Amino acid sequence: MGELVAEWLRALSFGGGFNTNVVLCAAILLGVAAGTVGVFSMLRKESLVADAFAHASLAGVAAAFLVRGALTAEGSAPRSMEVLILGAGVSGSLAVGAIGWLTRNTRLTADTATAAVSSASFGLGICLLSIARRAGGAGQAGLDDLIFGSAASMTRADAWTMGILAALTLTITLVASKPLTAIAFSDRYARTTGLRVPAMEALLAALVAAVTLAGMQAVGMLLIVALLVIPPATARLWARRVPPLLALSASIGGLSAWTGTSLSAAAPNAPTGALIVLTASALFVVSLAAAPERGVIAGLLRRARLRRDANAAALRARDARGA
Amino acid sequence: MILREESGVPLAVTALSVAYRDEPVLWDVNWSVRAGSMTAVVGPNGAGKTTLLSASLGLVPRLAGDVRFWGQPFSAVRDRVAHVPQRESVDWDFPVTARDVVRMGAMRGAAWWLPGWLVPTRAGRRETERRVEDALVRVDMTELGARPIGELSGGQQQRVFLARALAQDADLVILDEPFAGVDEGTEAVLTAELRRLAEAGRTVIAVHHDLGSVARHFDDALVLDRTVRAQGPAAEALATWRGDVGAAAAGV
């Protein structure tokens, strides 16, 4: 146990060898990018869209796996994670497009459309996955890596790709933070300023997709959503303006990725994604309890104080009547 | 070539019809607003008052007809027009302070969408902040500027959104139910500031629900019930409409 902690601390302080450090840096960037993009999803009340994108990704991954198997010669199966991630991007985008179309053109509300598309496409993904598993062949492990996440399986090139994609997403989000805030606050007002709201909505969806795809291999397609949702929700408990909200959410995302990834580097076979998400969740629970205004404890204290004041006032009134 | 002549009419609506899917909401509306006037849009519930304003601002697609601001399409003059939304349409839990909301109006113009760290000139930023503080002073909200909007009372929230419109320094201010659910103090602040705008030659248009106070607060009125029932000086327009309604009732 002590050995594990020592091993973890070494990885945490970037003492774990060059490859580990590259993966760690890329994961931190991913956490920061997810924490930043996630703020705008939360403010637009669209956190579930990322969830739908991730669920729908499975069908694309499995389909891409089957296509790749059919196209490559026996025995030569390339590792090419990119093909699988491309498949995820296609099916995820189709699902998000379908949700948008259903919301605009039918009487379904956004949450119903999201839940319906999300579960239907996940069902399709499960079917394709079982076919892919039966087809077997080389590279099956790649499927599991994408579904459950495994930083240990990442090559240096994988880590570079993830890091660059995350840095790019982060930069675009920060540059576009004003218009993204505007469409989240009021898309009616945003439109009267001349902002192209549909274009900004598409940009936000693309940023969410980029983070999800970038983090799929390290964190896993289902857990990456947590990195988009939990840090903003945690930061919202402390921050009352958008700039500190962004800074705090990005920090929480980066910190969770840092802690979780170095933990999984110390303990081989430990699930990276799960550890990252559990770290973020722990921060959320602590914040929920302890935050000064929106926290549970502060709320209970305010309530108790109010009750005491009410009782005191009643007593005073009774004394006054008695006197 | 189409001549886009600048005209003195702040808002001219011609043969405007609007439908939600296949449900007509506005039918053949013709309306012209006098420059420097305070004009009320009144009418029964579901008359299409908010829709008329939304369609004018391009927020709702038009079925037919034309809307011109000073003879030009809205897209050409959008920064000269300020919009104060209906209270219900605002997300009050959004993490912004009163001052942040007012700043949105003060930053209107070419590069508002640039993040602060990319805005080059310190002078520009100072000018923005000066306009924000001026607007807050005018609605008597300076002390509450740092409060999140969700922690303000209904009247204070309404003042903040008026301050946003003031900070924009617009020539035409369009308000949707500005007096709905506000306290007397706020009503006094709002009417005084709107009157000041009109006296400075700006134009004010407001959806208003209380027929009794229309003539007191406003110069002109448009009586709307899916189509135009009456328009003109407030008292006359209301009298015309009442007369019509009375005649219709008598005819039955």
XYZ file of C-alpha atoms in Angstrom:
575
model
C 0.000 0.000 0.000
C 2.773 2.383 0.986
C 4.558 1.406 -2.200
C 1.493 2.294 -4.247
C 1.262 5.720 -2.625
C 4.955 6.371 -3.236
C 4.532 5.248 -6.851
C 1.498 7.538 -7.222
C 3.277 10.536 -5.738
C 6.159 9.967 -8.134
C 3.815 9.899 -11.135
C 1.915 12.906 -9.756
C 5.131 14.942 -9.591
C 6.099 14.033 -13.154
C 8.727 11.500 -12.051
C 7.262 8.592 -13.952
C 9.310 8.505 -17.141
C 8.934 10.420 -20.365
C 6.014 8.478 -21.850
C 4.018 8.673 -18.649
C 4.643 12.392 -18.444
C 3.487 13.011 -22.022
C 0.270 11.135 -21.305
C -0.142 12.992 -18.017
C 0.304 16.419 -19.627
C -2.126 15.560 -22.405
C -4.670 14.304 -19.874
C -4.400 17.518 -17.840
C -4.943 19.575 -20.997
C -7.943 17.417 -21.785
C -9.348 17.992 -18.303
C -8.871 21.753 -18.621
C -10.496 21.819 -22.075
C -13.431 19.673 -20.939
C -13.948 21.819 -17.847
C -14.032 24.954 -20.003
C -16.300 23.703 -22.802
C -18.551 22.034 -20.260
C -19.365 25.394 -18.650
C -21.131 26.533 -21.801
C -23.012 23.236 -22.183
C -24.192 23.613 -18.599
C -25.179 27.273 -19.020
C -27.174 26.372 -22.135
C -28.745 23.494 -20.180
C -27.413 21.079 -22.781
C -25.239 18.850 -20.643
C -27.192 15.835 -21.884
C -26.264 16.515 -25.503
C -22.694 15.455 -24.741
C -24.115 12.357 -23.100
C -26.110 11.527 -26.234
C -23.070 12.116 -28.418
C -21.065 9.683 -26.305
C -23.754 7.006 -26.259
C -24.187 7.261 -30.022
C -20.433 6.994 -30.490
C -20.536 3.298 -29.669
C -22.410 2.438 -32.888
C -19.836 4.311 -34.948
C -16.917 2.673 -33.184
C -18.332 -0.817 -33.683
C -19.285 -0.110 -37.294
C -15.833 1.297 -38.032
C -14.302 -1.779 -36.436
C -16.329 -4.062 -38.726
C -15.546 -2.012 -41.828
C -11.869 -1.937 -40.970
C -11.891 -5.693 -40.453
C -13.572 -6.249 -43.804
C -11.193 -3.969 -45.667
C -7.875 -5.104 -44.251
C -6.269 -8.387 -45.216
C -6.245 -11.278 -42.771
C -3.541 -10.977 -40.164
C -2.418 -7.486 -41.101
C -4.995 -5.661 -38.965
C -3.542 -2.233 -38.207
C -3.984 -0.724 -34.796
C -5.323 2.524 -36.259
C -7.389 3.928 -33.432
C -8.122 6.888 -35.693
C -10.543 4.886 -37.825
C -12.559 3.909 -34.766
C -12.581 7.473 -33.425
C -13.652 8.751 -36.840
C -16.552 6.298 -36.707
C -17.453 7.633 -33.269
C -17.423 11.191 -34.583
C -19.744 10.353 -37.470
C -22.364 8.492 -35.442
C -22.175 10.961 -32.554
C -22.710 13.916 -34.880
C -25.608 12.169 -36.614
C -27.265 11.668 -33.231
C -26.793 15.300 -32.165
C -28.131 16.421 -35.552
C -31.150 14.159 -35.113
C -31.850 15.614 -31.663
C -31.727 19.134 -33.061
C -34.034 18.239 -35.938
C -36.550 16.501 -33.659
C -36.590 19.421 -31.233
C -37.126 22.005 -33.953
C -39.559 20.154 -36.189
C -41.733 18.082 -33.879
C -43.525 18.718 -30.639
C -41.005 16.652 -28.672
C -39.211 18.620 -25.981
C -35.408 18.704 -26.023
C -34.976 16.354 -23.054
C -37.318 13.734 -24.517
C -35.664 13.902 -27.931
C -32.224 13.637 -26.323
C -33.128 10.648 -24.187
C -34.857 8.863 -27.090
C -32.016 9.334 -29.570
C -29.396 8.569 -26.938
C -30.869 5.245 -25.869
C -31.910 4.172 -29.372
C -28.444 4.756 -30.779
C -26.853 3.064 -27.778
C -29.060 0.038 -28.479
C -27.811 0.018 -32.050
C -24.256 0.319 -30.746
C -24.675 -2.697 -28.433
C -25.972 -4.810 -31.356
C -23.084 -3.803 -33.613
C -20.655 -4.399 -30.763
C -21.831 -7.974 -30.272
C -21.450 -8.589 -34.021
C -17.969 -7.080 -33.869
C -17.037 -9.293 -30.943
C -18.285 -12.405 -32.766
C -16.357 -11.389 -35.876
C -13.343 -11.301 -33.608
C -9.971 -10.656 -35.179
C -7.078 -8.572 -34.077
C -7.501 -5.221 -32.370
C -10.440 -6.211 -30.160
C -8.579 -4.658 -27.271
C -8.840 -1.296 -29.020
C -12.622 -1.537 -28.711
C -12.458 -1.957 -24.963
C -9.926 0.870 -24.657
C -12.347 3.256 -26.328
C -15.343 2.128 -24.325
C -13.742 2.016 -20.886
C -10.681 4.205 -21.362
C -7.093 3.198 -20.770
C -4.303 5.726 -20.526
C -1.832 2.874 -20.159
C -2.554 1.670 -23.689
C -1.788 5.057 -25.226
C 1.262 5.453 -27.384
C 3.226 8.666 -27.359
C 1.591 9.589 -30.680
C -1.872 8.994 -29.189
C -1.011 11.307 -26.318
C 0.252 14.016 -28.648
C -2.949 13.827 -30.676
C -5.047 14.099 -27.539
C -2.981 16.980 -26.171
C -3.033 18.995 -29.379
C -6.745 18.469 -29.934
C -7.450 19.481 -26.341
C -5.253 22.591 -26.589
C -6.946 23.592 -29.834
C -10.416 23.132 -28.348
C -9.447 25.117 -25.277
C -8.048 28.009 -27.332
C -11.129 28.250 -29.560
C -13.436 28.108 -26.542
C -11.591 30.913 -24.768
C -11.489 33.132 -27.863
C -15.210 32.551 -28.445
C -16.151 32.823 -24.771
C -18.131 36.085 -25.129
C -20.445 34.950 -27.950
C -20.791 31.530 -26.281
C -21.830 33.285 -23.062
C -24.233 35.466 -25.033
C -26.102 32.562 -26.640
C -26.250 30.818 -23.277
C -27.674 33.865 -21.483
C -30.267 34.750 -24.119
C -30.202 33.666 -27.713
C -32.865 36.271 -28.475
C -30.609 39.046 -27.252
C -27.620 37.474 -28.996
C -29.549 37.553 -32.271
C -30.415 41.245 -31.932
C -26.670 41.978 -31.658
C -26.219 40.380 -35.069
C -24.632 37.190 -33.777
C -25.276 34.128 -35.950
C -26.815 31.973 -33.245
C -27.081 28.736 -35.288
C -23.393 29.030 -36.185
C -22.454 29.500 -32.530
C -24.628 26.525 -31.558
C -22.835 24.449 -34.178
C -19.486 25.642 -32.829
C -20.405 24.617 -29.291
C -21.548 21.192 -30.507
C -18.278 20.796 -32.414
C -16.241 21.730 -29.321
C -18.139 19.202 -27.216
C -17.561 16.580 -29.916
C -13.850 17.434 -30.114
C -13.371 16.999 -26.359
C -15.353 13.769 -26.335
C -13.382 12.283 -29.217
C -10.032 13.513 -27.909
C -10.607 11.980 -24.499
C -12.246 8.753 -25.628
C -9.124 6.598 -25.509
C -7.829 7.914 -22.199
C -11.074 8.292 -20.273
C -13.548 6.133 -22.181
C -16.537 7.163 -24.273
C -19.102 7.107 -21.491
C -17.009 8.557 -18.701
C -15.657 11.477 -20.742
C -19.103 13.032 -20.369
C -18.531 13.277 -16.634
C -15.493 15.438 -17.312
C -17.732 17.831 -19.258
C -20.470 17.900 -16.628
C -19.027 17.512 -13.114
C -16.312 20.226 -13.078
C -18.742 22.972 -14.245
C -21.373 21.818 -11.768
C -18.759 21.874 -8.993
C -17.447 25.289 -9.971
C -20.991 26.710 -10.132
C -21.321 26.045 -6.408
C -18.545 28.573 -5.741
C -18.585 31.075 -8.623
C -21.219 33.720 -9.279
C -19.774 35.131 -12.533
C -18.707 33.520 -15.776
C -14.935 34.319 -15.752
C -14.247 32.762 -12.328
C -16.624 29.941 -13.238
C -14.481 29.144 -16.288
C -11.220 29.380 -14.355
C -12.456 27.198 -11.520
C -14.088 24.593 -13.749
C -10.948 24.337 -15.883
C -8.829 23.900 -12.747
C -11.091 21.211 -11.352
C -11.049 19.371 -14.687
C -7.265 19.595 -14.904
C -6.776 18.584 -11.278
C -9.071 15.561 -11.652
C -7.256 14.423 -14.785
C -3.873 14.931 -13.101
C -4.785 12.967 -9.979
C -6.666 10.211 -11.791
C -4.109 9.652 -14.535
C -1.155 9.519 -12.153
C -3.083 7.104 -9.916
C -3.665 4.807 -12.843
C -0.010 5.094 -13.843
C 0.992 3.946 -10.356
C -1.402 1.016 -10.314
C -1.242 -0.859 -13.616
C -4.665 -2.034 -14.846
C -6.388 0.627 -12.774
C -9.146 2.203 -14.904
C -7.960 5.725 -15.771
C -11.344 7.159 -16.707
C -13.030 5.901 -13.587
C -10.287 7.314 -11.372
C -10.489 10.730 -13.065
C -14.250 10.813 -12.712
C -14.141 9.669 -9.089
C -11.679 12.443 -8.265
C -13.965 15.010 -9.880
C -16.964 13.549 -8.070
C -15.178 13.753 -4.732
C -14.505 17.452 -5.332
C -18.161 17.890 -6.245
C -19.411 16.230 -3.072
C -17.089 18.306 -0.898
C -18.189 21.498 -2.674
C -21.839 20.590 -2.413
C -21.428 20.289 1.327
C -19.095 23.210 1.961
C -19.751 25.928 -0.630
C -20.541 29.225 1.102
C -23.820 30.219 -0.610
C -25.117 27.267 -2.573
C -23.710 24.577 -0.283
C -25.920 22.279 1.772
C -24.309 23.089 5.134
C -24.518 26.844 4.593
C -28.173 26.435 3.614
C -28.963 24.441 6.757
C -27.173 27.018 8.934
C -29.121 29.898 7.348
C -32.342 27.990 7.906
C -31.460 27.267 11.542
C -30.577 30.900 12.173
C -33.851 31.978 10.626
C -35.800 29.580 12.840
C -33.983 30.869 15.947
C -34.806 34.465 14.967
C -38.443 33.568 14.348
C -38.701 31.890 17.754
C -37.006 34.832 19.458
C -39.399 37.253 17.796
C -42.378 35.187 18.897
C -41.068 35.124 22.475
C -40.559 38.878 22.496
C -44.068 39.437 21.204
C -45.516 37.171 23.903
C -43.540 38.955 26.637
C -44.752 42.306 25.343
C -48.356 41.118 25.501
C -47.813 39.692 28.996
C -46.246 42.892 30.310
C -31.031 49.414 -57.875
C -32.991 49.641 -54.673
C -32.600 52.958 -52.946
C -32.162 52.612 -49.211
C -33.208 56.090 -48.330
C -32.787 57.011 -44.685
C -36.186 58.101 -43.403
C -37.190 59.820 -40.192
C -39.651 57.091 -39.228
C -38.059 54.945 -36.509
C -40.328 51.981 -37.193
C -42.646 51.328 -40.123
C -44.475 48.027 -40.433
C -46.161 47.266 -43.767
C -48.640 44.434 -44.425
C -46.963 42.250 -41.789
C -48.364 38.773 -41.221
C -46.857 36.182 -38.887
C -47.853 32.570 -38.289
C -46.582 29.905 -35.909
C -46.626 26.847 -38.166
C -50.082 27.155 -39.788
C -51.602 29.260 -37.021
C -51.868 32.960 -37.948
C -50.895 35.282 -35.089
C -50.670 38.611 -36.875
C -52.589 39.518 -39.995
C -51.851 42.419 -42.315
C -50.471 44.810 -39.705
C -49.721 48.343 -40.905
C -48.178 50.593 -38.311
C -45.934 53.587 -38.207
C -44.228 55.028 -35.119
C -43.575 58.734 -34.674
C -39.989 59.778 -33.966
C -39.502 61.076 -30.421
C -42.765 59.581 -29.207
C -43.598 57.203 -26.404
C -45.832 54.629 -28.029
C -47.761 51.879 -26.249
C -48.767 48.600 -27.837
C -51.969 47.453 -26.158
C -54.548 44.763 -26.754
C -56.098 41.658 -25.194
C -54.120 38.556 -24.194
C -53.004 36.612 -27.237
C -53.378 39.667 -29.470
C -49.845 39.205 -30.791
C -48.212 42.190 -29.062
C -44.975 40.421 -28.180
C -44.981 38.673 -31.547
C -45.214 42.031 -33.312
C -42.095 43.258 -31.528
C -40.258 39.959 -32.015
C -41.075 39.864 -35.717
C -39.956 43.469 -36.095
C -36.586 42.584 -34.539
C -36.239 39.540 -36.772
C -36.561 37.102 -33.863
C -39.636 35.429 -35.373
C -39.865 34.689 -39.097
C -42.312 36.784 -41.086
C -44.977 35.157 -43.237
C -45.373 38.282 -45.342
C -44.804 42.010 -45.181
C -41.971 44.371 -44.469
C -40.430 46.092 -41.427
C -38.212 49.155 -41.726
C -36.268 51.100 -39.114
C -35.531 54.615 -40.394
C -36.246 53.220 -43.853
C -33.710 50.439 -43.480
C -33.806 46.753 -42.565
C -33.089 45.910 -38.915
C -29.743 44.300 -39.767
C -28.425 47.668 -40.990
C -29.307 49.576 -37.813
C -29.322 46.937 -35.058
C -27.060 48.881 -32.683
C -29.442 51.873 -32.789
C -32.259 49.684 -31.428
C -32.338 48.405 -27.838
C -34.635 45.658 -26.591
C -35.789 45.122 -23.007
C -37.154 41.577 -22.824
C -40.157 40.255 -20.957
C -39.222 39.178 -17.416
C -40.263 35.581 -17.962
C -37.829 35.145 -20.846
C -34.715 35.713 -18.720
C -32.691 32.942 -17.042
C -32.426 34.471 -13.566
C -30.045 31.792 -12.282
C -27.417 32.733 -14.870
C -24.062 33.632 -13.255
C -24.015 37.347 -14.091
C -24.142 40.426 -11.900
C -26.305 43.456 -12.581
C -23.214 45.291 -13.804
C -22.392 42.454 -16.248
C -25.849 42.748 -17.804
C -25.500 46.500 -18.260
C -22.041 45.974 -19.735
C -23.619 43.909 -22.530
C -25.368 47.037 -23.722
C -22.327 49.289 -23.289
C -20.158 46.963 -25.370
C -22.452 46.897 -28.390
C -20.586 47.721 -31.549
C -18.033 46.236 -33.881
C -15.906 44.053 -31.602
C -18.116 43.219 -28.625
C -17.534 39.502 -29.094
C -13.771 39.756 -28.548
C -12.662 38.477 -25.160
C -11.355 41.161 -22.806
C -7.743 40.026 -23.076
C -7.848 40.577 -26.834
C -9.319 44.081 -26.672
C -6.367 46.323 -27.460
C -7.194 49.751 -26.065
C -7.414 50.640 -22.426
C -9.289 53.807 -23.420
C -12.060 51.738 -25.006
C -12.447 49.721 -21.842
C -12.596 52.875 -19.698
C -15.276 54.340 -21.963
C -17.306 51.142 -21.633
C -17.086 51.231 -17.836
C -18.077 54.907 -17.770
C -21.214 54.125 -19.780
C -22.017 51.216 -17.459
C -21.755 53.375 -14.338
C -23.782 56.207 -15.924
C -26.587 53.838 -16.799
C -26.584 52.289 -13.305
C -26.797 55.744 -11.728
C -29.757 56.695 -13.911
C -31.806 53.730 -12.701
C -30.505 54.123 -9.137
C -28.833 50.711 -9.039
C -25.191 51.604 -8.418
C -25.068 50.018 -4.973
C -26.506 46.723 -6.188
C -24.256 46.495 -9.253
C -22.218 43.588 -7.889
C -25.273 41.475 -7.016
C -26.139 38.413 -9.120
C -29.312 39.239 -11.076
C -31.178 36.374 -9.448
C -30.846 38.018 -6.022
C -32.579 41.233 -7.114
C -36.263 41.976 -6.732
C -38.495 42.064 -9.791
C -38.409 45.831 -9.975
C -34.635 45.958 -9.590
C -34.253 43.376 -12.345
C -36.407 45.491 -14.634
C -34.240 48.532 -13.877
C -31.084 46.573 -14.730
C -32.447 45.662 -18.141
C -33.499 49.262 -18.754
C -29.947 50.271 -17.782
C -28.623 47.865 -20.412
C -30.737 49.645 -23.011
C -29.570 53.061 -21.727
C -25.915 51.972 -21.851
C -26.405 51.012 -25.480
C -27.316 54.647 -26.191
C -29.938 53.538 -28.718
C -32.249 55.797 -30.722
C -35.159 53.408 -30.363
C -35.917 51.465 -27.176
C -38.409 48.604 -27.373
C -39.722 47.219 -24.070
C -41.929 44.194 -23.462
C -44.225 44.690 -20.453
C -41.796 46.921 -18.520
C -44.339 47.694 -15.787
C -45.497 44.119 -15.178
C -45.092 43.184 -11.529
C -42.859 46.095 -10.501
C -43.135 48.236 -7.373
C -44.240 51.859 -7.437
C -40.703 53.187 -6.981
C -39.490 51.290 -10.020
C -42.503 52.372 -12.057
C -41.613 55.992 -11.276
C -37.945 55.465 -12.205
C -38.899 53.707 -15.435
C -41.416 56.325 -16.571
C -39.041 59.173 -15.721
C -36.149 57.631 -17.652
C -38.329 56.719 -20.631
C -39.772 60.238 -20.694
C -36.254 61.647 -20.598
C -35.339 59.523 -23.609
C -38.344 60.793 -25.552
C -37.550 64.386 -24.645
C -34.019 63.850 -25.958
C -35.548 62.871 -29.313
C -35.293 59.108 -28.825
C -38.281 56.875 -29.478
C -39.803 54.497 -26.934
C -42.141 51.605 -27.756
C -43.581 49.463 -24.972
C -46.037 46.621 -24.731
C -48.404 47.688 -21.983
C -51.158 45.722 -20.304
C -52.897 48.293 -18.151
C -55.385 50.165 -20.365
C -56.178 52.579 -17.554
C -52.701 54.110 -17.462
C -51.922 54.158 -21.193
C -52.915 57.762 -21.765
C -51.035 58.859 -18.642
C -47.706 57.248 -19.582
C -47.716 57.330 -23.374
C -48.198 59.785 -26.234
C -49.382 57.339 -28.869
C -50.943 53.910 -28.839
C -51.394 50.980 -31.145
C -54.402 48.827 -30.333
C -53.687 45.359 -31.611
C -55.856 42.268 -31.821
C -54.166 40.093 -34.418
C -54.523 43.072 -36.692
C -54.544 46.817 -36.096
C -57.750 47.977 -34.353
C -56.672 51.586 -33.897
C -53.561 53.742 -33.802
C -52.713 57.354 -33.146
C -52.648 59.621 -30.090
C -53.216 57.374 -27.079
C -56.571 58.702 -25.878
C -58.055 58.842 -29.385
C -56.841 55.387 -30.365
C -58.378 53.888 -27.233
C -61.633 55.808 -27.801
C -61.810 54.615 -31.413
C -61.273 51.041 -30.308
C -63.848 51.281 -27.509
C -66.258 52.806 -29.984
C -65.718 49.919 -32.395
C -66.166 47.359 -29.691
C -69.254 49.167 -28.448
C -70.729 49.357 -31.959
C -70.056 45.678 -32.504
C -71.745 44.843 -29.218
C -74.720 47.058 -30.088
C -75.014 45.451 -33.503
C -75.470 41.991 -32.075
